[in-house]
Amino acid sequence: MSVTDDVLKANEKYAQSFTYANLPMPPGRKLAVVACMDARLDVEQILGLQPGDAHVIRNAGGIASADAIRSLIISTHLLGTQEFIIINHTDCGMLTFKDEELRARLQRETGALAAEPARFYAFPNLEQNVREQILAVKSHPWIPRQIPIRGFIYDVKTGKLKEVKG
Ligand SMILES: [Zn+2]
């Protein structure tokens, strides 16, 4: 049986005791989070969030990519979120390679060129990366000026968040 079959079984169980049928669409705590997709980060648990509380936007690295910013714009303008948090973490896979190396390897292994993704957003420094993501969100003209945007590094060995000052 595949993992997909396994998780579908788990979903059957989940649906048997489902209690979230009446949650409103706008996040109750008016929070949006951009976080790395790393499997060790249980963002809701880390932040004490319940279903319905917040938007959690995840990608490799916790990057304020064009698509993450697209989600944040929708999150705040259409669904009322008023605070943003960006979470990177220690031991991130994005610290372990360089964009050019991965691009060259993929071209070699597939024999094909590709215009997208234009960037993989690998980075060598966590604090600096968090600052750059805060800046990317803050400087977008469709992100309201008054939204607080704070960045953190999650320690995968302790479960703690450490704030990165912009
Ligand atoms: Zn990561």
PDB file of N, CA and C in Angstrom, residues 4 15 20 27 44 64 95 129 136-137 157:
ATOM      1  N   THR A   4       0.058   7.312   0.068  1.00  0.00           N
ATOM      2  CA  THR A   4      -1.203   7.998  -0.242  1.00  0.00           C
ATOM      3  C   THR A   4      -2.406   7.171   0.228  1.00  0.00           C
ATOM      4  N   ALA A  15     -12.441  12.222   9.443  1.00  0.00           N
ATOM      5  CA  ALA A  15     -13.767  12.736   9.091  1.00  0.00           C
ATOM      6  C   ALA A  15     -14.854  12.180  10.018  1.00  0.00           C
ATOM      7  N   TYR A  20     -15.100  20.718  12.737  1.00  0.00           N
ATOM      8  CA  TYR A  20     -14.778  22.072  12.275  1.00  0.00           C
ATOM      9  C   TYR A  20     -15.699  22.551  11.147  1.00  0.00           C
ATOM     10  N   PRO A  27      -9.566  34.092   8.776  1.00  0.00           N
ATOM     11  CA  PRO A  27      -8.859  33.563   9.942  1.00  0.00           C
ATOM     12  C   PRO A  27      -9.247  34.307  11.226  1.00  0.00           C
ATOM     13  N   GLU A  44       1.286  25.042  13.199  1.00  0.00           N
ATOM     14  CA  GLU A  44       0.135  25.282  14.074  1.00  0.00           C
ATOM     15  C   GLU A  44       0.491  24.971  15.533  1.00  0.00           C
ATOM     16  N   ALA A  64       9.426  34.769   0.809  1.00  0.00           N
ATOM     17  CA  ALA A  64       8.392  35.693   0.344  1.00  0.00           C
ATOM     18  C   ALA A  64       8.501  35.793  -1.173  1.00  0.00           C
ATOM     19  N   LEU A  95      20.045  25.829   3.045  1.00  0.00           N
ATOM     20  CA  LEU A  95      21.412  26.252   3.374  1.00  0.00           C
ATOM     21  C   LEU A  95      22.439  25.328   2.725  1.00  0.00           C
ATOM     22  N   ASN A 129      18.557  35.926   5.508  1.00  0.00           N
ATOM     23  CA  ASN A 129      17.435  35.489   4.669  1.00  0.00           C
ATOM     24  C   ASN A 129      16.097  35.965   5.244  1.00  0.00           C
ATOM     25  N   ALA A 136      11.032  42.049   1.525  1.00  0.00           N
ATOM     26  CA  ALA A 136      10.300  41.776   0.281  1.00  0.00           C
ATOM     27  C   ALA A 136       8.796  41.973   0.496  1.00  0.00           C
ATOM     28  N   VAL A 137       8.292  41.534   1.649  1.00  0.00           N
ATOM     29  CA  VAL A 137       6.861  41.701   1.919  1.00  0.00           C
ATOM     30  C   VAL A 137       6.551  43.178   2.158  1.00  0.00           C
ATOM     31  N   LYS A 157      16.044  21.833  17.234  1.00  0.00           N
ATOM     32  CA  LYS A 157      16.517  21.026  18.367  1.00  0.00           C
ATOM     33  C   LYS A 157      15.820  21.388  19.683  1.00  0.00           C
TER      34      LYS A 157
END
